Each structure stands twice: as structure tokens, then as C-alpha cells.
Amino acid sequence: MAMAMSDSGASRLRRQLESGSFEARLYVKQLSQQSDGDRDLQEHRQRIQALAEETAQNLKRNVYQNYRQFIETAREISYLESEMYQLSHLLTEQKSSLESIPLTLLPAAAAAAGAAAASGGEEGGGGAGGRDHLRGQTGLFPTSGGASRDSAGPGEEGKQRTLTTLLEKVEGCRHLLETPGQYLVYNGDLVEYEADHMAQLQRVHGFLMNDCLLVATWLPQRRGMYRYNALYPLDGLAVVNVKDNPPMKDMFKLLMFPESRIFQAENAKIKREWLEVLEETKRALSEKRRREQEEAAAPRGPPQVTAKAGNPFEDEEDDEPAVPEVEEEKVDLSMEWIQELPEDLDVCIAQRDFEGAVDLLDKLNHYLEDKPSPPPVKELRAKVDERVRQLTEVLVFELSPDRSLRGGPKATRRAVSQLIRLGQCTKACELFLKNRAAAVHTAIRQLRIEGATLLYIHKLCHVFFTSLLETAREFETDFAGTDSGCYSAFVVWARSAMGMFVDAFSKQVFDSKESLSTAAECVKVAKEHCQQLGDIGLDLTFIIHALLVKDIQGALHSYKEIIIEATKHRNSEEMWRRMNLMTPEALGKLKEEMKSCGVSNFEQYTGDDCWVNLSYTVVAFTKQTMSFLEEALKLYFPELHMVLLESLMEIILVAVQHVDYSLRCEQDPEKKAFIRQNASFLYETVLPVVEKRFEEGVGKPAKQLQDLRNASRLIRVNPESTTSVV
């Protein structure tokens, strides 16, 4: 009973929701007013949800059933359309066959009909003979199926007439009739498929002539009519059987550089006929060309000597002996591998067998070496040169940056080596370097920018210099023994690649305003990686110096300004008091810092407990100046000598001028003595340490620093003077 009530409630709810006057807002309002509480709403919600799931299942079931019926209907329509098309095609061909009967047969047929009417006993035989004759004429075209092999008529006139009749149904191919000796061999319907994804493209009709293959597309609006699509010479065409892979079956592939097309025949028999007749026609064409070459290369008989008209007044002794004609040396081109060479080259190019193609070319060049060039050889050379051009284009495309850049430089070795064998060394070098430049650029762009600059620089240097090292080794392997100009091109390319690296390096290190210590560490990492190239005899250190000098100058100048600004700020607040570090640990830490800066006698400036007999300004200046010098020496190379020295001089002058000014202006004797003690530390301890460290890092002393320290003696000799010596 409860189940029946539930079913009736669901049916009533379904009818209510399916009614045309249903309004969701009004329905929810009424439901809220009628419900006793939250529980009723939850139950109603579950009923609606169950109804929605049931409706969805019914909808899926109906869609599936309708979809199956639609597929079956579409298949039946396709079959019916195919049968109607074949029927239309057969009727059109029969009509064309009847129209091709010579008009001269009509009087004979009329006479035969009259004779049959005159003699009643022979009436049946004459009719049968006429019909047999007509069947003999119409037998040139297919009576069933979608393809036919044409052997029209006993002579060339019948073949040409058949070709003319069929090609009249193809729009845009009238120019084909201008070729003498051309006739139709085979024709039939095909379906073209897309080569990569095997999707059906279009219905076509193939016309195989004795020297070419014409492909025409089917015009659905006009039954039995086609539109010209493509024309392929047979000597540049390769046929490949495609293995059946259900549902893809009865297919074959036509290879013609630089494209390939896949066609499907109606059944296995027609596919086999297409493959056989294509091979037979190509073989017949090759044999015909070979005979023509032999006839052209065959020596002609000696010309007949005609008797010279007699001249009774001419002395026979004046006759000059005739110069014998030099017979041109014959080159044997009848060998099978030479006859099939153009076709074999096409197959190698289509199958990407580049080594096999170049081997065939080398074999031909070796055979024709030191041989004359009669017309047959020139004709063969022209055909081969066209294949060489096609092969070169394929190899160039293999090295283009548009291709996949994976696999490293070794992936280009195959195409590069074959281009070099073809005598295209310069082009191979140019394309190889362009390919590697694109690969390096892509690798740098794909490098993930980390938060830590130093970590990113480590990855950047590893990626770039590893690629450069692999490229250099591959280049040395591929171009060993070639023109030395290629090595010059590699050096130019390496400099360009280094510029690409420095752009990414500077953008991350210098444009982001990193600290001088971070910049110095990053430059040090780049230099270490660059020195690894010395293992293969490639030194690019001077290039990276030249490309980084401007950025490093900017970094030194920027950090110098920061130190000068900080020193001036401390000087403005200077009270000339001793430092109290409060704890022994802080004092010990300061001693270690000063020792790392090179100040070994700092102990004499420490007092009782945690006091230091120096000003905070002088101590901070000492640590900051020595830190600047250490980081700058990591960035140092000869081009930066004067920049570093001038920056160091400017920083020191700020402190020297402040001490000099304070010593002359201070009136308190106790503070004056303290200032003099700080000046002594600055001149006698700090400046010598700066000079020594600069000389160790650069390799030669700095006269400007010595002059600055010597000038400070005037301050110590005459401290009461109000004249500045700086």
C-alpha cells in the first residue's frame, strides 16, 4: 500500500513538473507554506532528486537507442548512395561507349538489317551479329564495380578517343589532351584519407595514363562529373601498400615529394588491381625511356660519300684529304640500377632514407666520373639534380628551428652529415648553428625562475654552458676535416649565444638590484662554468668580461653610492665617544670581524671590560669598506681596474675628510685626543690593510692609495692647521 502511494505521488509530481504552466518560484512558495517543517522539505527534495535521476537515465536510454538507429540509417543511406553512384557511373560509361562507335559502322549495320529482313531464315543470326559487335565496342568500359582497365581499340586512335571521352567529364584538364601519345590505362573511384589521423577527406576518381596519374574530386551536385585536383608524373611517384588494420583496410599510399596521399579502394580486388597496374605502367614507362636513351646513344652509321661533281679544269692534286669525323664516346646507361635511379631516389626521400639516397648519388657520380656528357647523360643528370634539390630541401627542413628541438645536438647529426656529403658544407654549418641557437634560446626561456637568485644562476649556467659544450663537441665531430671557415662561423655563433646568456643573467642579477655580494657570487659561478670550455680549446672568458663590464660598473657605482650615503649619515650624528659593547660575546664577535677584515692589531684598541677605544663611525666604516673591497675583487678583471680604484678612493675620502674636519674644529682637548686616536687607526691600520688587499687581488700596487696615505701625515704633523690638505 505504501509503495503504491509512493508511486502515485511520484507520478503526480512528474505530471506537475511536466505541465506547461509550471512555475518554479510559485511551486517552491506553495511547498514552503504547506510543509510542516524541515523534514518535509528534505523528503520532498529527495523525491525530486530521485525523479531527476530517473529522468536522466531514461534520457540516456532514449539517446542511445536513437543514436543506434541514426547510425544504421546513415549506413543504409551510404550504401544506397554508393549503389546509385555506381549505377549512374555505369550508365554514363555505356552511353559514352555507344557514342564512340564510328559512324562508318552505321551503313553496314543498316545493310545487315535489310538483308536479314529480306531473308526470313537468316533474321536471327544477323541480329545476333550486330549485338555482338556492339558488345565488343562497349566492352572497353566496366560493366560492374568502380574501376576498369582500359585497352581500348586496336590502335592509338581508339585509346586517344577513350581518353578524350573520359576526360571530358573532368573540369580543368583540357591541357592534358595536348600531349601526343598519351592514353588511358586504368581508372576508378577511390576515397582519400588524411595521412596523420586517418580521417576521411573526400571521394576522388583516379585516371591512370601511360605516363602520369590524374586525381579528380567528385562533384556531388553533378552526377558523373569531376573537378581536376592533381597530376603526378609516374617517374616521380612511388606506390606503397598499406597493411590492413581494421576498420582501415584496402588502402595504398602514393609518395611524391614533398607530400604523400592515402587512398582506399572499394575492395581488396580493386586495390590489388591498382597496385599491379601502377607498377606495370611505371615499368613500361621506364622501359620506354630506356629504349629511347639507347636509341639516342647508339652510334649512327657513317654518312654515304657522294661523288663530287667532276671539274675538268681542277687538278686532282689540289684536293685536300677529308678530316675524319671524331666519333663521340658512348656511355652505357642501360644498367638496371641507373634506369631505376630516379625512382629509387624518390622512394628514399619519401621514406626518409637520406643515407641511402646519398649513397645512390655517390655511386652514380663515381660511375660517371671522367666520362663524357652526351645528351642521354645530360638528361639523366637533369633528373638526378632535381632529386638532389628535393633531398636538400628535406634535409634543410630537418634542421630548421620549426622542427622539434629535443634530442640535443646529436639529433642533427644525420641531416648535417648528409648535407656535407652533398657538398653543402656551408649551408649545413649555418643551419646547424641556427638550430642550436633556437634550442639554447628555448632552454633558457623554459628555465623556471626561482625565488633565490643564486639558485637560478646555478641552473642557468648549467643549462647554457652544458648546451654550449655539447654543441662544440658535436660541431667538432660533424665538421672535422671541412673548411676552416666553418670554425670561424662557430666562434661568431658562440659569441652571439654568450650575448643571449648575458641578457638573461643581467636581467636576473643586475636589473633586480641584488646586493653586491650576491652579484659577485653569481659572476664567480659564471666564470667557473666558462672556464670549463677550455677543456675543448674554447676560451670565451674575454667575451663574458666584455659583455658584463657595463653592468658590473653600474653595480659598483650603485653600491659605492650606498656606502657613501651611509657614511655621511653616520658622520652627521657622530658624537666622538668610545664604543661600549656591553657583553664579552659582542666584543669577541667584533674582534673576529676585524680580524677577517685584515686588522690583526685590533687588540690594542680595546679597553677594560667591553669598551673599545674607537668611534662607532670609524669601526662601521672599516667593516663596510673592507666588505666592499672583498666583493669588488671577486668581480675584478683588468677593464674594471680604474673603476674599482676610483670608487675605493671616493669612499675613503669621505671618512678622511670627516676626520680632518672634526680634528680642526673640535675645541675640547679630551675629544680632540680621541679623534686623533681614531685618525691614527684609520691612517696607520685601515689604509695599509686596504692597500695590501688591493695589491693582492689585482696583482699590482695602487699609487693613488699610497699618495692618499702619505698626504695624511700633514694632518698629524700640523693638527692645529685650519687648512684642509684633502
PDB file of C-alpha atoms in Angstrom, residues 347-549:
ATOM      1  CA  VAL A 347      61.427   6.263 -52.643  1.00  0.00           C
ATOM      2  CA  CYS A 348      64.432   7.016 -50.406  1.00  0.00           C
ATOM      3  CA  ILE A 349      63.359  10.633 -49.993  1.00  0.00           C
ATOM      4  CA  ALA A 350      59.763   9.667 -49.253  1.00  0.00           C
ATOM      5  CA  GLN A 351      60.861   7.046 -46.704  1.00  0.00           C
ATOM      6  CA  ARG A 352      63.417   9.449 -45.176  1.00  0.00           C
ATOM      7  CA  ASP A 353      66.273   7.135 -46.056  1.00  0.00           C
ATOM      8  CA  PHE A 354      68.700  10.010 -46.532  1.00  0.00           C
ATOM      9  CA  GLU A 355      71.822   7.862 -46.288  1.00  0.00           C
ATOM     10  CA  GLY A 356      70.531   5.513 -48.997  1.00  0.00           C
ATOM     11  CA  ALA A 357      69.756   8.439 -51.298  1.00  0.00           C
ATOM     12  CA  VAL A 358      73.221   9.947 -50.876  1.00  0.00           C
ATOM     13  CA  ASP A 359      74.815   6.523 -51.372  1.00  0.00           C
ATOM     14  CA  LEU A 360      72.989   6.199 -54.707  1.00  0.00           C
ATOM     15  CA  LEU A 361      74.183   9.673 -55.743  1.00  0.00           C
ATOM     16  CA  ASP A 362      77.771   8.834 -54.799  1.00  0.00           C
ATOM     17  CA  LYS A 363      77.549   5.606 -56.786  1.00  0.00           C
ATOM     18  CA  LEU A 364      76.287   7.477 -59.854  1.00  0.00           C
ATOM     19  CA  ASN A 365      78.919  10.216 -59.563  1.00  0.00           C
ATOM     20  CA  HIS A 366      81.666   7.599 -59.238  1.00  0.00           C
ATOM     21  CA  TYR A 367      80.340   5.765 -62.306  1.00  0.00           C
ATOM     22  CA  LEU A 368      80.094   8.910 -64.458  1.00  0.00           C
ATOM     23  CA  GLU A 369      83.440  10.258 -63.311  1.00  0.00           C
ATOM     24  CA  ASP A 370      85.815  11.017 -66.208  1.00  0.00           C
ATOM     25  CA  LYS A 371      83.092  10.119 -68.724  1.00  0.00           C
ATOM     26  CA  PRO A 372      81.783  12.404 -71.485  1.00  0.00           C
ATOM     27  CA  SER A 373      78.347  14.017 -71.308  1.00  0.00           C
ATOM     28  CA  PRO A 374      76.269  13.064 -74.344  1.00  0.00           C
ATOM     29  CA  PRO A 375      72.566  14.058 -74.366  1.00  0.00           C
ATOM     30  CA  PRO A 376      71.374  10.920 -72.505  1.00  0.00           C
ATOM     31  CA  VAL A 377      73.816  11.610 -69.680  1.00  0.00           C
ATOM     32  CA  LYS A 378      72.734  15.239 -69.532  1.00  0.00           C
ATOM     33  CA  GLU A 379      69.101  14.161 -69.365  1.00  0.00           C
ATOM     34  CA  LEU A 380      69.893  11.739 -66.549  1.00  0.00           C
ATOM     35  CA  ARG A 381      71.870  14.441 -64.763  1.00  0.00           C
ATOM     36  CA  ALA A 382      68.893  16.804 -65.012  1.00  0.00           C
ATOM     37  CA  LYS A 383      66.577  14.242 -63.416  1.00  0.00           C
ATOM     38  CA  VAL A 384      69.086  13.471 -60.676  1.00  0.00           C
ATOM     39  CA  ASP A 385      69.746  17.160 -59.989  1.00  0.00           C
ATOM     40  CA  GLU A 386      66.025  17.659 -59.405  1.00  0.00           C
ATOM     41  CA  ARG A 387      66.092  14.843 -56.828  1.00  0.00           C
ATOM     42  CA  VAL A 388      69.194  16.368 -55.232  1.00  0.00           C
ATOM     43  CA  ARG A 389      67.302  19.642 -54.888  1.00  0.00           C
ATOM     44  CA  GLN A 390      64.375  17.845 -53.287  1.00  0.00           C
ATOM     45  CA  LEU A 391      66.674  15.939 -50.934  1.00  0.00           C
ATOM     46  CA  THR A 392      68.417  19.166 -49.947  1.00  0.00           C
ATOM     47  CA  GLU A 393      65.078  20.805 -49.174  1.00  0.00           C
ATOM     48  CA  VAL A 394      64.091  17.883 -46.946  1.00  0.00           C
ATOM     49  CA  LEU A 395      67.419  17.992 -45.086  1.00  0.00           C
ATOM     50  CA  VAL A 396      67.134  21.759 -44.683  1.00  0.00           C
ATOM     51  CA  PHE A 397      63.668  21.288 -43.218  1.00  0.00           C
ATOM     52  CA  GLU A 398      65.033  18.665 -40.822  1.00  0.00           C
ATOM     53  CA  LEU A 399      67.468  21.272 -39.450  1.00  0.00           C
ATOM     54  CA  SER A 400      65.003  24.146 -39.329  1.00  0.00           C
ATOM     55  CA  PRO A 401      64.167  25.534 -35.865  1.00  0.00           C
ATOM     56  CA  ASP A 402      60.488  24.779 -36.571  1.00  0.00           C
ATOM     57  CA  ARG A 403      61.209  21.104 -36.053  1.00  0.00           C
ATOM     58  CA  SER A 404      61.369  19.550 -32.597  1.00  0.00           C
ATOM     59  CA  LEU A 405      64.487  20.682 -30.719  1.00  0.00           C
ATOM     60  CA  ARG A 406      64.583  17.692 -28.414  1.00  0.00           C
ATOM     61  CA  GLY A 407      67.391  15.197 -28.521  1.00  0.00           C
ATOM     62  CA  GLY A 408      70.258  17.649 -28.228  1.00  0.00           C
ATOM     63  CA  PRO A 409      72.846  18.390 -30.900  1.00  0.00           C
ATOM     64  CA  LYS A 410      73.286  14.703 -31.768  1.00  0.00           C
ATOM     65  CA  ALA A 411      69.771  14.688 -33.241  1.00  0.00           C
ATOM     66  CA  THR A 412      71.019  16.928 -36.071  1.00  0.00           C
ATOM     67  CA  ARG A 413      73.999  14.758 -36.975  1.00  0.00           C
ATOM     68  CA  ARG A 414      72.126  12.707 -39.573  1.00  0.00           C
ATOM     69  CA  ALA A 415      70.926  15.655 -41.648  1.00  0.00           C
ATOM     70  CA  VAL A 416      74.190  17.578 -41.249  1.00  0.00           C
ATOM     71  CA  SER A 417      76.365  14.656 -42.364  1.00  0.00           C
ATOM     72  CA  GLN A 418      74.245  14.083 -45.481  1.00  0.00           C
ATOM     73  CA  LEU A 419      74.332  17.783 -46.414  1.00  0.00           C
ATOM     74  CA  ILE A 420      78.123  17.718 -46.093  1.00  0.00           C
ATOM     75  CA  ARG A 421      78.258  14.647 -48.344  1.00  0.00           C
ATOM     76  CA  LEU A 422      76.148  16.558 -50.876  1.00  0.00           C
ATOM     77  CA  GLY A 423      78.740  19.339 -50.900  1.00  0.00           C
ATOM     78  CA  GLN A 424      76.556  21.742 -48.895  1.00  0.00           C
ATOM     79  CA  CYS A 425      79.044  22.237 -46.041  1.00  0.00           C
ATOM     80  CA  THR A 426      78.420  25.967 -45.611  1.00  0.00           C
ATOM     81  CA  LYS A 427      74.658  25.521 -45.586  1.00  0.00           C
ATOM     82  CA  ALA A 428      74.944  22.618 -43.143  1.00  0.00           C
ATOM     83  CA  CYS A 429      77.062  24.763 -40.807  1.00  0.00           C
ATOM     84  CA  GLU A 430      74.631  27.679 -40.978  1.00  0.00           C
ATOM     85  CA  LEU A 431      71.555  25.524 -40.361  1.00  0.00           C
ATOM     86  CA  PHE A 432      73.223  23.550 -37.569  1.00  0.00           C
ATOM     87  CA  LEU A 433      74.154  26.727 -35.703  1.00  0.00           C
ATOM     88  CA  LYS A 434      70.683  28.242 -36.220  1.00  0.00           C
ATOM     89  CA  ASN A 435      69.118  25.065 -34.875  1.00  0.00           C
ATOM     90  CA  ARG A 436      71.339  25.079 -31.793  1.00  0.00           C
ATOM     91  CA  ALA A 437      70.735  28.809 -31.213  1.00  0.00           C
ATOM     92  CA  ALA A 438      66.987  28.158 -31.173  1.00  0.00           C
ATOM     93  CA  ALA A 439      67.494  25.196 -28.828  1.00  0.00           C
ATOM     94  CA  VAL A 440      69.592  27.273 -26.399  1.00  0.00           C
ATOM     95  CA  HIS A 441      67.085  30.117 -26.518  1.00  0.00           C
ATOM     96  CA  THR A 442      64.205  27.721 -25.827  1.00  0.00           C
ATOM     97  CA  ALA A 443      66.075  26.072 -22.941  1.00  0.00           C
ATOM     98  CA  ILE A 444      66.749  29.449 -21.316  1.00  0.00           C
ATOM     99  CA  ARG A 445      63.141  30.565 -21.755  1.00  0.00           C
ATOM    100  CA  GLN A 446      61.787  27.361 -20.245  1.00  0.00           C
ATOM    101  CA  LEU A 447      64.070  27.637 -17.211  1.00  0.00           C
ATOM    102  CA  ARG A 448      61.970  28.279 -14.145  1.00  0.00           C
ATOM    103  CA  ILE A 449      62.847  31.492 -12.306  1.00  0.00           C
ATOM    104  CA  GLU A 450      63.382  30.589  -8.665  1.00  0.00           C
ATOM    105  CA  GLY A 451      62.985  32.923  -5.728  1.00  0.00           C
ATOM    106  CA  ALA A 452      66.685  32.722  -4.840  1.00  0.00           C
ATOM    107  CA  THR A 453      68.807  34.477  -7.460  1.00  0.00           C
ATOM    108  CA  LEU A 454      71.909  32.379  -6.852  1.00  0.00           C
ATOM    109  CA  LEU A 455      69.952  29.135  -7.308  1.00  0.00           C
ATOM    110  CA  TYR A 456      68.551  30.364 -10.628  1.00  0.00           C
ATOM    111  CA  ILE A 457      72.028  31.418 -11.814  1.00  0.00           C
ATOM    112  CA  HIS A 458      73.411  27.977 -10.985  1.00  0.00           C
ATOM    113  CA  LYS A 459      70.680  26.377 -13.116  1.00  0.00           C
ATOM    114  CA  LEU A 460      71.099  28.934 -15.900  1.00  0.00           C
ATOM    115  CA  CYS A 461      74.865  28.391 -16.095  1.00  0.00           C
ATOM    116  CA  HIS A 462      74.453  24.614 -16.044  1.00  0.00           C
ATOM    117  CA  VAL A 463      71.871  24.634 -18.843  1.00  0.00           C
ATOM    118  CA  PHE A 464      73.680  27.154 -21.055  1.00  0.00           C
ATOM    119  CA  PHE A 465      77.284  26.020 -20.715  1.00  0.00           C
ATOM    120  CA  THR A 466      76.330  22.342 -20.937  1.00  0.00           C
ATOM    121  CA  SER A 467      74.471  23.072 -24.197  1.00  0.00           C
ATOM    122  CA  LEU A 468      77.408  25.109 -25.463  1.00  0.00           C
ATOM    123  CA  LEU A 469      79.866  22.357 -24.599  1.00  0.00           C
ATOM    124  CA  GLU A 470      77.733  19.669 -26.277  1.00  0.00           C
ATOM    125  CA  THR A 471      77.279  21.871 -29.352  1.00  0.00           C
ATOM    126  CA  ALA A 472      81.019  22.476 -29.604  1.00  0.00           C
ATOM    127  CA  ARG A 473      81.814  18.771 -29.357  1.00  0.00           C
ATOM    128  CA  GLU A 474      79.136  17.849 -31.895  1.00  0.00           C
ATOM    129  CA  PHE A 475      80.376  20.591 -34.221  1.00  0.00           C
ATOM    130  CA  GLU A 476      83.913  19.262 -33.977  1.00  0.00           C
ATOM    131  CA  THR A 477      82.649  15.756 -34.753  1.00  0.00           C
ATOM    132  CA  ASP A 478      80.442  16.742 -37.705  1.00  0.00           C
ATOM    133  CA  PHE A 479      82.733  19.283 -39.370  1.00  0.00           C
ATOM    134  CA  ALA A 480      86.111  17.651 -38.785  1.00  0.00           C
ATOM    135  CA  GLY A 481      88.186  17.916 -41.949  1.00  0.00           C
ATOM    136  CA  THR A 482      85.962  20.565 -43.550  1.00  0.00           C
ATOM    137  CA  ASP A 483      86.729  24.139 -44.470  1.00  0.00           C
ATOM    138  CA  SER A 484      88.221  26.127 -41.588  1.00  0.00           C
ATOM    139  CA  GLY A 485      85.699  28.881 -42.321  1.00  0.00           C
ATOM    140  CA  CYS A 486      83.109  26.791 -40.501  1.00  0.00           C
ATOM    141  CA  TYR A 487      85.112  27.111 -37.288  1.00  0.00           C
ATOM    142  CA  SER A 488      85.120  30.880 -37.661  1.00  0.00           C
ATOM    143  CA  ALA A 489      81.351  30.742 -38.030  1.00  0.00           C
ATOM    144  CA  PHE A 490      81.159  28.702 -34.837  1.00  0.00           C
ATOM    145  CA  VAL A 491      83.182  31.290 -32.888  1.00  0.00           C
ATOM    146  CA  VAL A 492      80.857  34.040 -34.129  1.00  0.00           C
ATOM    147  CA  TRP A 493      77.861  31.920 -33.124  1.00  0.00           C
ATOM    148  CA  ALA A 494      79.359  31.240 -29.692  1.00  0.00           C
ATOM    149  CA  ARG A 495      79.727  34.976 -29.095  1.00  0.00           C
ATOM    150  CA  SER A 496      76.110  35.523 -30.120  1.00  0.00           C
ATOM    151  CA  ALA A 497      74.971  32.729 -27.800  1.00  0.00           C
ATOM    152  CA  MET A 498      77.014  34.246 -24.990  1.00  0.00           C
ATOM    153  CA  GLY A 499      75.164  37.512 -25.558  1.00  0.00           C
ATOM    154  CA  MET A 500      71.879  35.634 -25.145  1.00  0.00           C
ATOM    155  CA  PHE A 501      73.151  34.159 -21.879  1.00  0.00           C
ATOM    156  CA  VAL A 502      74.372  37.507 -20.545  1.00  0.00           C
ATOM    157  CA  ASP A 503      70.987  39.100 -21.290  1.00  0.00           C
ATOM    158  CA  ALA A 504      69.207  36.532 -19.108  1.00  0.00           C
ATOM    159  CA  PHE A 505      71.993  36.726 -16.494  1.00  0.00           C
ATOM    160  CA  SER A 506      71.964  40.514 -16.224  1.00  0.00           C
ATOM    161  CA  LYS A 507      68.175  40.700 -16.133  1.00  0.00           C
ATOM    162  CA  GLN A 508      68.104  38.444 -13.086  1.00  0.00           C
ATOM    163  CA  VAL A 509      71.228  39.697 -11.265  1.00  0.00           C
ATOM    164  CA  PHE A 510      71.742  43.361 -12.080  1.00  0.00           C
ATOM    165  CA  ASP A 511      68.318  44.625 -13.150  1.00  0.00           C
ATOM    166  CA  SER A 512      66.748  43.253  -9.973  1.00  0.00           C
ATOM    167  CA  LYS A 513      69.157  45.353  -7.823  1.00  0.00           C
ATOM    168  CA  GLU A 514      70.681  42.437  -5.952  1.00  0.00           C
ATOM    169  CA  SER A 515      73.344  43.091  -3.327  1.00  0.00           C
ATOM    170  CA  LEU A 516      76.968  43.337  -4.409  1.00  0.00           C
ATOM    171  CA  SER A 517      77.824  40.113  -2.570  1.00  0.00           C
ATOM    172  CA  THR A 518      75.090  38.208  -4.447  1.00  0.00           C
ATOM    173  CA  ALA A 519      76.165  39.729  -7.773  1.00  0.00           C
ATOM    174  CA  ALA A 520      79.803  38.839  -7.053  1.00  0.00           C
ATOM    175  CA  GLU A 521      78.887  35.237  -6.242  1.00  0.00           C
ATOM    176  CA  CYS A 522      76.792  34.935  -9.416  1.00  0.00           C
ATOM    177  CA  VAL A 523      79.600  36.318 -11.605  1.00  0.00           C
ATOM    178  CA  LYS A 524      82.033  33.925  -9.952  1.00  0.00           C
ATOM    179  CA  VAL A 525      79.765  30.972 -10.811  1.00  0.00           C
ATOM    180  CA  ALA A 526      79.501  32.137 -14.453  1.00  0.00           C
ATOM    181  CA  LYS A 527      83.299  32.486 -14.733  1.00  0.00           C
ATOM    182  CA  GLU A 528      83.863  28.982 -13.340  1.00  0.00           C
ATOM    183  CA  HIS A 529      81.459  27.461 -15.858  1.00  0.00           C
ATOM    184  CA  CYS A 530      83.021  29.474 -18.671  1.00  0.00           C
ATOM    185  CA  GLN A 531      86.482  28.140 -17.814  1.00  0.00           C
ATOM    186  CA  GLN A 532      85.215  24.588 -18.378  1.00  0.00           C
ATOM    187  CA  LEU A 533      85.098  25.358 -22.106  1.00  0.00           C
ATOM    188  CA  GLY A 534      88.884  25.460 -22.029  1.00  0.00           C
ATOM    189  CA  ASP A 535      88.838  21.656 -21.993  1.00  0.00           C
ATOM    190  CA  ILE A 536      87.914  21.720 -25.696  1.00  0.00           C
ATOM    191  CA  GLY A 537      90.142  24.693 -26.541  1.00  0.00           C
ATOM    192  CA  LEU A 538      87.384  27.305 -26.469  1.00  0.00           C
ATOM    193  CA  ASP A 539      88.106  30.345 -24.286  1.00  0.00           C
ATOM    194  CA  LEU A 540      85.188  32.756 -24.030  1.00  0.00           C
ATOM    195  CA  THR A 541      86.225  34.436 -20.769  1.00  0.00           C
ATOM    196  CA  PHE A 542      87.148  37.664 -22.532  1.00  0.00           C
ATOM    197  CA  ILE A 543      83.705  37.727 -24.196  1.00  0.00           C
ATOM    198  CA  ILE A 544      81.836  37.372 -20.925  1.00  0.00           C
ATOM    199  CA  HIS A 545      84.048  40.101 -19.442  1.00  0.00           C
ATOM    200  CA  ALA A 546      83.308  42.455 -22.315  1.00  0.00           C
ATOM    201  CA  LEU A 547      79.563  41.780 -22.109  1.00  0.00           C
ATOM    202  CA  LEU A 548      79.356  42.159 -18.324  1.00  0.00           C
ATOM    203  CA  VAL A 549      81.649  45.166 -17.844  1.00  0.00           C
TER     204      VAL A 549
END
